[in-house]
Short mmCIF file of C-alpha atoms and ligand atoms in Angstrom, two decimals:
data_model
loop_
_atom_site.label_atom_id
_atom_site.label_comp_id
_atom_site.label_asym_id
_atom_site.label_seq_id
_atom_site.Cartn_x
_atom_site.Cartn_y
_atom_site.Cartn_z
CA UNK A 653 7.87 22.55 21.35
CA UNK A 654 8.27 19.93 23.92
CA UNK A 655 4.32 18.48 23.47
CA UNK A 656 4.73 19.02 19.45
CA UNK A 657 7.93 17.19 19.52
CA UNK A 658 6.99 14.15 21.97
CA UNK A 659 3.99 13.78 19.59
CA UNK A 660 5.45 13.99 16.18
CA UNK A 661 9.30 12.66 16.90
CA UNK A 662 8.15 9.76 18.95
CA UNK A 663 6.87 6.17 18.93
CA UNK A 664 3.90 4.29 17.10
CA UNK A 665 1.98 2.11 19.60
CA UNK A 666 -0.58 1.28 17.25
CA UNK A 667 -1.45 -0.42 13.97
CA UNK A 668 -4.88 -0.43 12.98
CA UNK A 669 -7.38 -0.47 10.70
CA UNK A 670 -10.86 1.62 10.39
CA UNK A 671 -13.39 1.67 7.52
CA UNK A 672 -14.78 4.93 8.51
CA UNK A 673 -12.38 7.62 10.45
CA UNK A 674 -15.05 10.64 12.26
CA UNK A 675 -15.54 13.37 9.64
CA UNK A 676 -15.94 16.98 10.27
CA UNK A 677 -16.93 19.26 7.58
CA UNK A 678 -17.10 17.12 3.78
CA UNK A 679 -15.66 14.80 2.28
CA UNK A 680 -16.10 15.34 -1.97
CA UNK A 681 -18.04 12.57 -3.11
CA UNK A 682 -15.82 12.61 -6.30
CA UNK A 683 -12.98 11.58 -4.24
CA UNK A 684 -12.97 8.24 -4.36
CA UNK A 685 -8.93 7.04 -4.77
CA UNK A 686 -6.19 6.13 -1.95
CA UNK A 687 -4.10 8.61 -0.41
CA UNK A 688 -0.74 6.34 0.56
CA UNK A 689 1.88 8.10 3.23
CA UNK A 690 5.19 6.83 4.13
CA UNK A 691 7.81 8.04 6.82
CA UNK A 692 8.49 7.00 10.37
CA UNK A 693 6.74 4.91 12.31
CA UNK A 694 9.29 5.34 15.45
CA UNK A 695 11.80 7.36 16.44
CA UNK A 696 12.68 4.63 19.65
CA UNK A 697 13.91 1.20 19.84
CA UNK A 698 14.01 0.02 23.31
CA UNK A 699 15.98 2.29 24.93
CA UNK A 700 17.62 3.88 21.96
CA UNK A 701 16.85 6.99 20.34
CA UNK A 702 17.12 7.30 16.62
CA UNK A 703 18.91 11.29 15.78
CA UNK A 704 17.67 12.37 12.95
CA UNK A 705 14.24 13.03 11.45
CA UNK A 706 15.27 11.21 8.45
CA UNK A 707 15.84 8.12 10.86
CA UNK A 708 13.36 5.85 12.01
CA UNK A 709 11.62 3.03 10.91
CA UNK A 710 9.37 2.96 8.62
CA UNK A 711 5.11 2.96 8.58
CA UNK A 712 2.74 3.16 5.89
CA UNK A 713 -0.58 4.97 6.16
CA UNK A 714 -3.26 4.67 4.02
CA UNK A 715 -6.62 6.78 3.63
CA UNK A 716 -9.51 5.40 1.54
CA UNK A 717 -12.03 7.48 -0.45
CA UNK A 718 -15.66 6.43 -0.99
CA UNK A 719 -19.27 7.72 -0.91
CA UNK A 720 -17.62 11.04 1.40
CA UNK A 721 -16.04 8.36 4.20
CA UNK A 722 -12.39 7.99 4.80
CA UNK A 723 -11.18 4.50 5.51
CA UNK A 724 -7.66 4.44 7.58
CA UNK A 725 -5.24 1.91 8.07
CA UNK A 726 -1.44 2.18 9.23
CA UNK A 727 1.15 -0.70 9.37
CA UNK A 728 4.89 -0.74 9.89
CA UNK A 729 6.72 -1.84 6.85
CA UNK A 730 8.21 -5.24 7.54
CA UNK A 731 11.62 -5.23 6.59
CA UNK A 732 14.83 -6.75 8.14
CA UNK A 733 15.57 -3.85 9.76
CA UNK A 734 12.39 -3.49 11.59
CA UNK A 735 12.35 -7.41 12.70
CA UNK A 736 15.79 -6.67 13.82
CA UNK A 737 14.28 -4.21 16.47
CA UNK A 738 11.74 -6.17 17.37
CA UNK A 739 13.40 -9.21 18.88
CA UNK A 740 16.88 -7.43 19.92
CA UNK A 741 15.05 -4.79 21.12
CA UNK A 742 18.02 -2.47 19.53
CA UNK A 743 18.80 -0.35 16.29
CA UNK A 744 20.68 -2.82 14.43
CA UNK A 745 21.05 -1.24 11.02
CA UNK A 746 22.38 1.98 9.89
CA UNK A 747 20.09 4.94 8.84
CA UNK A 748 20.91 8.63 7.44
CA UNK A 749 22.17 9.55 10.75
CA UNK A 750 22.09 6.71 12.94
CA UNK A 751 24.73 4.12 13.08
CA UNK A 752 23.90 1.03 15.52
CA UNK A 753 26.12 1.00 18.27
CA UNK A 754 29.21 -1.29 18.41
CA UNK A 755 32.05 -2.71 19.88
CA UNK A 756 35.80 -2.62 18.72
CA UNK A 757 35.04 -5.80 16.73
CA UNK A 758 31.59 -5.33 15.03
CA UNK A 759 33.22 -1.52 14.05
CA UNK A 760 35.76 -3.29 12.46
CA UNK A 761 33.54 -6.24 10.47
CA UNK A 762 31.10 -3.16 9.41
CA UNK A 763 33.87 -1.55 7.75
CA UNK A 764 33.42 -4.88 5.57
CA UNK A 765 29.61 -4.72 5.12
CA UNK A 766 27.90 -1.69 7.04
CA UNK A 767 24.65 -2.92 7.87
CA UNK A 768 22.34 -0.40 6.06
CA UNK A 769 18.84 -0.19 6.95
CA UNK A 770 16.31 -1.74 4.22
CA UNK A 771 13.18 0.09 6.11
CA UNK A 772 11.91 2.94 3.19
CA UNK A 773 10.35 5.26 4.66
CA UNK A 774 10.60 7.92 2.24
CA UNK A 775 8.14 7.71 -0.36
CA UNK A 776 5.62 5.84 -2.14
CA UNK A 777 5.29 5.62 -6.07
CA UNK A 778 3.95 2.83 -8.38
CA UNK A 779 6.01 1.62 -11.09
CA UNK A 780 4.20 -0.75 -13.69
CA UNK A 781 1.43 -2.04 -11.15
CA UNK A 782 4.09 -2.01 -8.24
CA UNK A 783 3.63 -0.25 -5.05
CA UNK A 784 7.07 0.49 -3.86
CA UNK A 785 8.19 2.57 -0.35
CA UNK A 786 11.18 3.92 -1.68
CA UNK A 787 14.07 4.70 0.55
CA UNK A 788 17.84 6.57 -0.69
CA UNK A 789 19.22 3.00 0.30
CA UNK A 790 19.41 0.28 -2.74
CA UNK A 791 16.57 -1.92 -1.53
CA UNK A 792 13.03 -0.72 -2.26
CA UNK A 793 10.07 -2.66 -0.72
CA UNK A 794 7.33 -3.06 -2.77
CA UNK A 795 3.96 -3.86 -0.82
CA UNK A 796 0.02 -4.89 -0.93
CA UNK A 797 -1.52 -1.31 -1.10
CA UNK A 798 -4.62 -3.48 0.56
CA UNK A 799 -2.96 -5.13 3.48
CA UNK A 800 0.02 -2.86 3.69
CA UNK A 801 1.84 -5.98 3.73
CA UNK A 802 5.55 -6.41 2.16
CA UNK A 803 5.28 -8.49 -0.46
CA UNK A 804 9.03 -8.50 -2.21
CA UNK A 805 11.96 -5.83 -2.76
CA UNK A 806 13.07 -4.29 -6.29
CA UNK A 807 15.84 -2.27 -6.86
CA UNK A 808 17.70 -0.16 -10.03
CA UNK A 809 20.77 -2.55 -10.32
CA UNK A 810 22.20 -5.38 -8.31
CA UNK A 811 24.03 -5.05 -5.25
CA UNK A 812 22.71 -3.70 -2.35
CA UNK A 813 26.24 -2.00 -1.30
CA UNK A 814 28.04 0.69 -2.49
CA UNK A 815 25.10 2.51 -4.03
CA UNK A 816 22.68 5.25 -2.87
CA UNK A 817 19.69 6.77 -5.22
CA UNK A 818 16.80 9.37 -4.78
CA UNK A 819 13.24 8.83 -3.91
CA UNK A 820 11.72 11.79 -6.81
CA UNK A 821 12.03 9.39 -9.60
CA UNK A 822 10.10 11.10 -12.84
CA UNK A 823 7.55 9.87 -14.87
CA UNK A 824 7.42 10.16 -18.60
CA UNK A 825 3.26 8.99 -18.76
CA UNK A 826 3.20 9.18 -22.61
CA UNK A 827 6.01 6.96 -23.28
CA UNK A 828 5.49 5.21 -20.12
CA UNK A 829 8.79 5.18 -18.82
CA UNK A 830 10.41 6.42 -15.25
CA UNK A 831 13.68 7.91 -14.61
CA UNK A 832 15.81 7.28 -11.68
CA UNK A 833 19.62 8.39 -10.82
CA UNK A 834 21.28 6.36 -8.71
CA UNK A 835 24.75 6.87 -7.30
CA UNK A 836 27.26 4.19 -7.57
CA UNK A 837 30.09 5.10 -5.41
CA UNK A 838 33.12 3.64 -5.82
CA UNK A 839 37.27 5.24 -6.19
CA UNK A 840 35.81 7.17 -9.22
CA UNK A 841 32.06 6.95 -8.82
CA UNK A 842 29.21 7.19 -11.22
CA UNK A 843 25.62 9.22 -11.53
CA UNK A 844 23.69 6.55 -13.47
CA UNK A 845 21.08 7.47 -15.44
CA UNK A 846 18.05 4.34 -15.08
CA UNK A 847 15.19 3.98 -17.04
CA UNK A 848 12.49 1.85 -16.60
CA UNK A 849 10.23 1.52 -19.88
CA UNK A 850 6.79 -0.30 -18.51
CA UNK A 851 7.33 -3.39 -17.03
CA UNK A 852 10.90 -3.98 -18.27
CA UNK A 853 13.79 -3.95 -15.65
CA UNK A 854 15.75 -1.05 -15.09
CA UNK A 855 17.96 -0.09 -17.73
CA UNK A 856 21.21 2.27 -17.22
CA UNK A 857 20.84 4.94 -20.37
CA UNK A 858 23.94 6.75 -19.19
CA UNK A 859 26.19 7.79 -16.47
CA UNK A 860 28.46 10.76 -15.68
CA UNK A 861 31.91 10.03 -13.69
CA UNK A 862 32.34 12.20 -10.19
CA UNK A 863 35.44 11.94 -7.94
CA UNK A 864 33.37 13.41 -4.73
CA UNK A 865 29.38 12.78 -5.63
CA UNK A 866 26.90 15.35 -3.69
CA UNK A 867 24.54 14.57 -1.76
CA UNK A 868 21.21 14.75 -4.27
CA UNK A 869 17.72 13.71 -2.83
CA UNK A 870 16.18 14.90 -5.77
CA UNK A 871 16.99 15.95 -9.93
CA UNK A 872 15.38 17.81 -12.38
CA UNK A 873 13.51 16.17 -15.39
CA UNK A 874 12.37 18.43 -18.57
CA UNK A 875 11.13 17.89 -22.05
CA UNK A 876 14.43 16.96 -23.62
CA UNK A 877 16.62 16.37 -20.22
CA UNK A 878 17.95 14.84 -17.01
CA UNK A 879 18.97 17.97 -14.40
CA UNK A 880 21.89 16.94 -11.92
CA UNK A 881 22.33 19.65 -9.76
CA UNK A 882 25.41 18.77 -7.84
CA UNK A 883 25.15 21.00 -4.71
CA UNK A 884 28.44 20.84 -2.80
CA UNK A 885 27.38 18.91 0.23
CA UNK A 886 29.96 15.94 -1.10
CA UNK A 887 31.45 12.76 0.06
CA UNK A 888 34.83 11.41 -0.27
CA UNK A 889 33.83 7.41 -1.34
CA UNK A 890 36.49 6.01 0.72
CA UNK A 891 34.69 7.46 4.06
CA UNK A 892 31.71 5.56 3.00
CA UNK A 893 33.91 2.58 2.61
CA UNK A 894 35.20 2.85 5.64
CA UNK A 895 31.66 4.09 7.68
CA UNK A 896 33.11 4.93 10.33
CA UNK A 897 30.58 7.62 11.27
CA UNK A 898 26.42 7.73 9.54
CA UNK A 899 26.25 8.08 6.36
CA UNK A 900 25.15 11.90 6.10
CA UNK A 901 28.04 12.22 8.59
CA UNK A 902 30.67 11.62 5.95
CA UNK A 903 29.34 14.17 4.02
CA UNK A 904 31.22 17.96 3.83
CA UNK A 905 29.48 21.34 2.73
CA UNK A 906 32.65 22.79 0.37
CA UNK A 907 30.91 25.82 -0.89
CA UNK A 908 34.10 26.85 -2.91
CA UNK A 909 33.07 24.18 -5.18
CA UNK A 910 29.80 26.20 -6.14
CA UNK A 911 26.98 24.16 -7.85
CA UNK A 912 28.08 22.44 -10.99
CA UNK A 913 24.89 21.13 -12.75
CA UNK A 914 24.84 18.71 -15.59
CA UNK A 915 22.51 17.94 -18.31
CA UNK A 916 21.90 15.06 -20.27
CA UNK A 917 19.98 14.05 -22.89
CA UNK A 918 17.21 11.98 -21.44
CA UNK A 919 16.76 9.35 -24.17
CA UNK A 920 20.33 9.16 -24.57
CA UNK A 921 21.42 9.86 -21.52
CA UNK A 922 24.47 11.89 -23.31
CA UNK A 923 25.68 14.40 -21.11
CA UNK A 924 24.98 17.68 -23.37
CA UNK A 925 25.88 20.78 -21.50
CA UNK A 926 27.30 21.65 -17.84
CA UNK A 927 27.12 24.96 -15.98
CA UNK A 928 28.14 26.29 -12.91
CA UNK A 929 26.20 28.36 -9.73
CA UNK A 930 26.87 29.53 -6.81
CA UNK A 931 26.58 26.92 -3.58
CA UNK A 932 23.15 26.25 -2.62
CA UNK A 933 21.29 22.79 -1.08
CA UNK A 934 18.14 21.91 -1.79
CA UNK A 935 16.12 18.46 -1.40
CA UNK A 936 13.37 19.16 -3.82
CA UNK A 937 13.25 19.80 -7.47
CA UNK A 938 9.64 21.05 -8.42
CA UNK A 939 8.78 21.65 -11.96
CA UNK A 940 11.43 21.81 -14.90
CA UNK A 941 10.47 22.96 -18.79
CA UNK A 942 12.55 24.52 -21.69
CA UNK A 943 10.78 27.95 -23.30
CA UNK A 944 12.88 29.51 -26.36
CA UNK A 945 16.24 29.29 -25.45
CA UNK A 946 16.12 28.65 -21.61
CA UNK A 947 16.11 25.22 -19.29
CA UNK A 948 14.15 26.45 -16.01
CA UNK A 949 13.61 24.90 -13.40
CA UNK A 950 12.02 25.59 -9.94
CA UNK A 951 13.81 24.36 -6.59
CA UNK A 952 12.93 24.89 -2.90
CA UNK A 953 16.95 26.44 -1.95
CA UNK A 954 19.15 26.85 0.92
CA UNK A 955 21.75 29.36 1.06
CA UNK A 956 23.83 26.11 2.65
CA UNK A 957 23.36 22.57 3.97
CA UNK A 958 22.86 23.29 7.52
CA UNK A 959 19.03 22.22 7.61
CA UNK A 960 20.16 18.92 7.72
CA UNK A 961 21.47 19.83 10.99
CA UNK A 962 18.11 21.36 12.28
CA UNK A 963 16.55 18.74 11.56
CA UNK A 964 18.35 16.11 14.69
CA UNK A 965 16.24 15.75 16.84
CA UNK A 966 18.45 16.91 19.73
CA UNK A 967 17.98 20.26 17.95
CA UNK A 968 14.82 19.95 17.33
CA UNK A 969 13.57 19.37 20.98
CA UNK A 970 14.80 22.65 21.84
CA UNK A 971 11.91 24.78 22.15
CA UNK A 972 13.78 27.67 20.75
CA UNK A 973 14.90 26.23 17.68
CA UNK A 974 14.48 27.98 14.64
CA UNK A 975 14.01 25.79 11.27
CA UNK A 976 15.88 27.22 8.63
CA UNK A 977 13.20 28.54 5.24
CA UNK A 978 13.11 26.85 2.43
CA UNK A 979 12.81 29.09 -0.50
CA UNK A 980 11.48 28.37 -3.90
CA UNK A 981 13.69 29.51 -6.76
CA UNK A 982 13.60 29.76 -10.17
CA UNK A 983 17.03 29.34 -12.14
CA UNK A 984 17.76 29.89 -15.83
CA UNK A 985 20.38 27.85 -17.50
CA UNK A 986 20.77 29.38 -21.69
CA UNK A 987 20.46 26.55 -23.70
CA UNK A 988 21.94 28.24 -27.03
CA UNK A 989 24.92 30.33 -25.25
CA UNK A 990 26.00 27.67 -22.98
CA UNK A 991 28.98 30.22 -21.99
CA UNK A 992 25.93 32.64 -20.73
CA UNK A 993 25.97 32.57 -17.12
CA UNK A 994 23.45 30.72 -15.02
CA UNK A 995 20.53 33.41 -13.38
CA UNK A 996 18.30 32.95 -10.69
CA UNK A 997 15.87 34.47 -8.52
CA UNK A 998 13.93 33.98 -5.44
CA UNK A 999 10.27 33.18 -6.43
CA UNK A 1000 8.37 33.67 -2.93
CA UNK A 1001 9.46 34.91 0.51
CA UNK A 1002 7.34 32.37 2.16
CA UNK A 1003 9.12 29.22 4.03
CA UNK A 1004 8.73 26.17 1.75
CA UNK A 1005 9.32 22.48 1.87
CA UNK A 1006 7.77 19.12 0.86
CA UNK A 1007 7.05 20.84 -2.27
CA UNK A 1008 3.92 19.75 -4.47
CA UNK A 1009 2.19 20.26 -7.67
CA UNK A 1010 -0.09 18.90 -10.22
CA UNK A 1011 2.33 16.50 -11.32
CA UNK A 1012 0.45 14.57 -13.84
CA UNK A 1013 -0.88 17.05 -15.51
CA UNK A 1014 1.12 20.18 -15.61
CA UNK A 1015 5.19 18.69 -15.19
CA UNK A 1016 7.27 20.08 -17.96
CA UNK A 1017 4.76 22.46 -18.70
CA UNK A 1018 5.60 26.40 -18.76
CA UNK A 1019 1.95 27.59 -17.83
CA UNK A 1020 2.08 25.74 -14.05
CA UNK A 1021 0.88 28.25 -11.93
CA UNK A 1022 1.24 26.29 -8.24
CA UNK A 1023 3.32 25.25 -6.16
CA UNK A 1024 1.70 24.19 -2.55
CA UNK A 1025 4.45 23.13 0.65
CA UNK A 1026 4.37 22.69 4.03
CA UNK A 1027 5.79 25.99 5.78
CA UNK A 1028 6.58 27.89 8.91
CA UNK A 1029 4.33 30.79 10.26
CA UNK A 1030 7.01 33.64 10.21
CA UNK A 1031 4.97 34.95 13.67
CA UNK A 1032 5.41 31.48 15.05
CA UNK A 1033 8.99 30.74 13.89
CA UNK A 1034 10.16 28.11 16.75
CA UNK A 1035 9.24 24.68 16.39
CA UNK A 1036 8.09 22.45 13.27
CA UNK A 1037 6.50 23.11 10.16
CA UNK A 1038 3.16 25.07 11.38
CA UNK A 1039 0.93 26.06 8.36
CA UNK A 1040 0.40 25.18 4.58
CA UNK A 1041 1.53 27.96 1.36
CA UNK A 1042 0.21 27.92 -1.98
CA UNK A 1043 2.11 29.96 -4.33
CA UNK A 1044 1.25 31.39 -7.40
CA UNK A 1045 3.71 31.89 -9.90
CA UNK A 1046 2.26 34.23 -11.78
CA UNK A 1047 1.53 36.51 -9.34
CA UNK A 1048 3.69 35.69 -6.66
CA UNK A 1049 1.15 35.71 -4.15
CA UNK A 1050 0.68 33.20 -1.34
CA UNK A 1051 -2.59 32.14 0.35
CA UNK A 1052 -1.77 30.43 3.63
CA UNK A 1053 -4.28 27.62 5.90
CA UNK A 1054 -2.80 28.16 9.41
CA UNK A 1055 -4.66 26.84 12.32
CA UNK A 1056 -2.55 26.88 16.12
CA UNK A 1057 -1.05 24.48 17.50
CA UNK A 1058 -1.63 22.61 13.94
CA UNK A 1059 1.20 20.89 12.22
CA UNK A 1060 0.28 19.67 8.17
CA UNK A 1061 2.63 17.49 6.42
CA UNK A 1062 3.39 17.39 2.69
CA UNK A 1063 0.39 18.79 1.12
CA UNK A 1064 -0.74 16.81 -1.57
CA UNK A 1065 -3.11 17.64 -4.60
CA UNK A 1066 -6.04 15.33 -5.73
CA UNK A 1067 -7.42 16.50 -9.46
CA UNK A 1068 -11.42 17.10 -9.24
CA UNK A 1069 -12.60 14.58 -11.77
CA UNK A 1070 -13.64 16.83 -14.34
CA UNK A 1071 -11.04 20.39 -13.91
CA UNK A 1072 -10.87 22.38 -15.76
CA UNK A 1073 -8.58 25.15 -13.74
CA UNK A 1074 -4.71 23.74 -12.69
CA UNK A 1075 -6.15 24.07 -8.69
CA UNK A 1076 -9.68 22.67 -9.16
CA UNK A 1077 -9.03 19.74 -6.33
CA UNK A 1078 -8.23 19.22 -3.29
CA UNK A 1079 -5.15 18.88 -1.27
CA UNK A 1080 -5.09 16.69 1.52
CA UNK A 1081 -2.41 16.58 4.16
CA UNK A 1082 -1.98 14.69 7.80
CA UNK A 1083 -2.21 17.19 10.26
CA UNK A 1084 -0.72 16.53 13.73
CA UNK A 1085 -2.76 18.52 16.49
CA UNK A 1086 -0.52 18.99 19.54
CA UNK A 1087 -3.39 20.48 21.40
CA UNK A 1088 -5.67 17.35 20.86
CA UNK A 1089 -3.25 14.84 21.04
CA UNK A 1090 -3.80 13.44 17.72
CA UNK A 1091 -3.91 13.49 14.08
CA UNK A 1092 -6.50 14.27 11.27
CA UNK A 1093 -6.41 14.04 7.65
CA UNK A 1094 -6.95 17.75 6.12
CA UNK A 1095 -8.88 18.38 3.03
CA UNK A 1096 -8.68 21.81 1.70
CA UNK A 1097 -9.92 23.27 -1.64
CA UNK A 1098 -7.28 23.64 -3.52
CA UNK A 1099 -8.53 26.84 -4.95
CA UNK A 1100 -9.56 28.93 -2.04
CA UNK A 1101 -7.38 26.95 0.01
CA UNK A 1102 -10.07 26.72 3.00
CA UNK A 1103 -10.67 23.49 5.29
CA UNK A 1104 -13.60 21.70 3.26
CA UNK A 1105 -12.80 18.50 5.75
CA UNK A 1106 -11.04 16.87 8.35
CA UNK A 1107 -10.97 12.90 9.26
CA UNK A 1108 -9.98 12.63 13.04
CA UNK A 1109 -7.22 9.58 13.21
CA UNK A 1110 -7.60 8.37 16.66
CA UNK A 1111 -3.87 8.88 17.73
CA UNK A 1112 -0.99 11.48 16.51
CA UNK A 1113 0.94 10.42 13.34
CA UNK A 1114 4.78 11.14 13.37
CA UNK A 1115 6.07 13.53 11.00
CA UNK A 1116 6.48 11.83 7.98
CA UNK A 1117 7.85 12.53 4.41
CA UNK A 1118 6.25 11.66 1.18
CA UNK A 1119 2.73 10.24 -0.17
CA UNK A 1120 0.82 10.01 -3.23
CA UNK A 1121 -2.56 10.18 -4.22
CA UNK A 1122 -3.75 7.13 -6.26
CA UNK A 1123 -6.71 7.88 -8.68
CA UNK A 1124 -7.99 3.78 -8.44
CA UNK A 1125 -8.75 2.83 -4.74
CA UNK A 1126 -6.76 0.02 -3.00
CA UNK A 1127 -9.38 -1.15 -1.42
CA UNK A 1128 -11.82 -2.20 -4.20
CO1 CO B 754 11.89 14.14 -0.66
#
């Protein structure tokens, strides 16, 4: 691992632009939008070490489309927290796992107002013309998708303390309108429902009180409602108040609790039914629909929270270390016979996470057939995520692009212009070859799922989190 993991957990030393990266194979000449990828940009700040892969500071990357060339250009996001490292030469702000390190004194003062990092690195989205990096933390940068520059902050409702939210906000296209849940934690804390209706601000449509709130990275969105799925990885708000340790940190896995999961109306946000499961964690939600008298929805599951253990990075430099599988799952909540118990079942064997589908098109529809995820090569089980799955649900069948020494990221689908089939596109992922030393942009067909492309970036790219795939390019 030790290669992979200086490669893909390390540092940035580079910000550049290129109009035309080296292409192997083809690029479509249909594809002509802007792939935009967030995550870390460093996992080192002078002579600190950040501890988690959810740490870091944050970089943009962006790949251009045109006339079968890929244009590249990557730029740390410039946030307080990132200026902060650059003239102390230290971590300065809190991340998910990584408090900054301090004396008697500043422990006390942070107890008053924990410095939490403002650098989101998690994903990208655009809300009403906006490009935002969106981070869990209350401040989300919005930026110039040309220059990559910061150009002002938003966030769901003022403060920038006592509040955490997820980064899978949904999209309602018809009605234009995009959900959010943010968590407002307080001595009895709040899931808030937020709704953004085109340009207009962010509007709270409901909320549902919780004495210990879970830790939720994602929900669920269907025709009709919001999903909270409340797995019990949950916090006691007075540890938060106090910080005295990260903030995943003050989090405890109380699988006695089970899964409670709520639903509420999403255009009321009324809560309208709650059910209970056994424990699980997840991070990702994929697809959610009701069909006759079911709610289902599909979720990449863990039989417990430990993966956020695997993933420090003192674990994670072990060359033995085994990720823990993802799984995708498909639960059942009755809609009529709320009393009915909850079912579920395990959709594919294969390791999945960074889940994707065709959002746009298929979301909240019963007939999706795909699901495509980053994975782990069960006959190459130690080290990072090593190979890309495509799952059909239908069939249950998975076709796999493995290459060795190869690590993709979140794969991500691009619609041909004129499909008519759910997987006639591409998906394009950023590839980290430990055996070259660098990175390259993958383009596979996203029905046969073979290599059609690759775009050589001339140096590695950390492992990173979330992107999307913007039709219009940023650079025209
Ligand atoms: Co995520």
């Amino acid at each position: 691992m030790s290669k992979v993991f200086d490669l893909g957990f390390g540092q940035s030393d580079r910000e550049i632009t290129l109009e035309s990266l080296p292409v192997q194979g083809v690029v479509p000449s249909w594809l002509t939008g802007t792939l935009l990828r967030n995550g870390p940009g460093t996992f080192q700040v002078g002579e600190q070490r950040y501890r988690h892969w959810f740490d870091g500071l944050a970089m943009l990357h962006k790949f251009s489309f045109a006339g079968g060339r890929v244009a590249y250009a990557n730029k740390f996001l410039e946030t307080n927290a990132y200026r902060s490292a650059q003239e102390t030469g230290r971590i300065t702000y809190s991340e998910f796992a990584t408090d900054p390190c301090r004396d008697f004194f500043q422990r006390v003062m942070a107890i008053f107002s924990p410095k939490i990092t403002d650098s989101a690195k998690v994903n990208i989205t655009q809300i009403a013309n906006q490009y935002l990096a969106l981070a869990e933390t209350p401040i989300q940068v919005q930026f110039d998708p040309e220059t990559l520059e910061s150009v002002g902050v938003f966030s769901y409702e003022a403060g920038t303390t006592g509040q955490m939210t997820t980064v899978h906000p949904h999209f309602d296209f018809a009605r234009d309108t995009v959900y959010n849940v943010v968590t407002r934690y307080h001595r009895m804390s709040h899931y808030r429902l937020y709704q953004m209706i085109g340009a207009a601000a962010p509007q709270c449509v409901g909320q549902v009180p919780v004495r210990q709130p879970a830790y939720m990275h994602s929900f669920g969105m269907s025709q009709n409602y919001i999903i909270l799925t409340e797995f019990p990885l949950v916090v006691n708000p007075l540890s938060l108040l106090l910080w005295l340790r990260p903030y995943i940190e003050n989090f405890t896995w109380k699988p006695q609790r089970g899964t409670p999961i709520t639903l509420l109306n999403r255009f009321t946000g009324e809560v309208v039914a709650r059910y209970k499961t056994d424990p699980f964690f997840a991070f990702h939600h994929v697809n959610a629909f009701e069909q006759g008298d079911e709610l289902i929805f599909d979720i990449v599951a863990y039989p417990d929270a430990d993966i956020l253990k695997a993933y420090y990075l003192r674990r994670l430099e072990q060359p033995q270390m085994e990720i823990p599988f993802g799984k995708l799952r498909r639960y059942r909540l009755p809609l009529k016979a709320k009393q009915q118990p909850v079912t579920w079942e395990t959709i594919s064997e294969q390791c999945m996470e960074l889940p994707r589908f065709d959002y746009e098109r298929y979301n909240n529809n019963p007939n999706y057939r795909y699901v495509y995820a980053s994975s782990i090569n069960p006959r190459q089980r130690q080290g990072f995520y090593n190979q890309l799955v495509k799952v059909d649900m239908a069939t249950r069948q998975a076709q796999i692009w493995y290459e060795e020494n190869c690590y993709p990221g979140e794969p991500v689908f691009a619609a041909a212009p004129d499909h008519t089939a759910e997987d006639d596109g591409v998906i394009l992922s950023v590839v980290l070859n430990a055996a070259q030393g660098n990175s390259f942009l993958l383009i596979l067909d996203a029905h046969t799922f073979d290599e059609i492309g690759r775009a050589e970036i001339p140096h590695p790219v950390l492992f990173g989190y979330h992107g999307e795939y913007f039709r219009l390019n940023v650079d025209r």
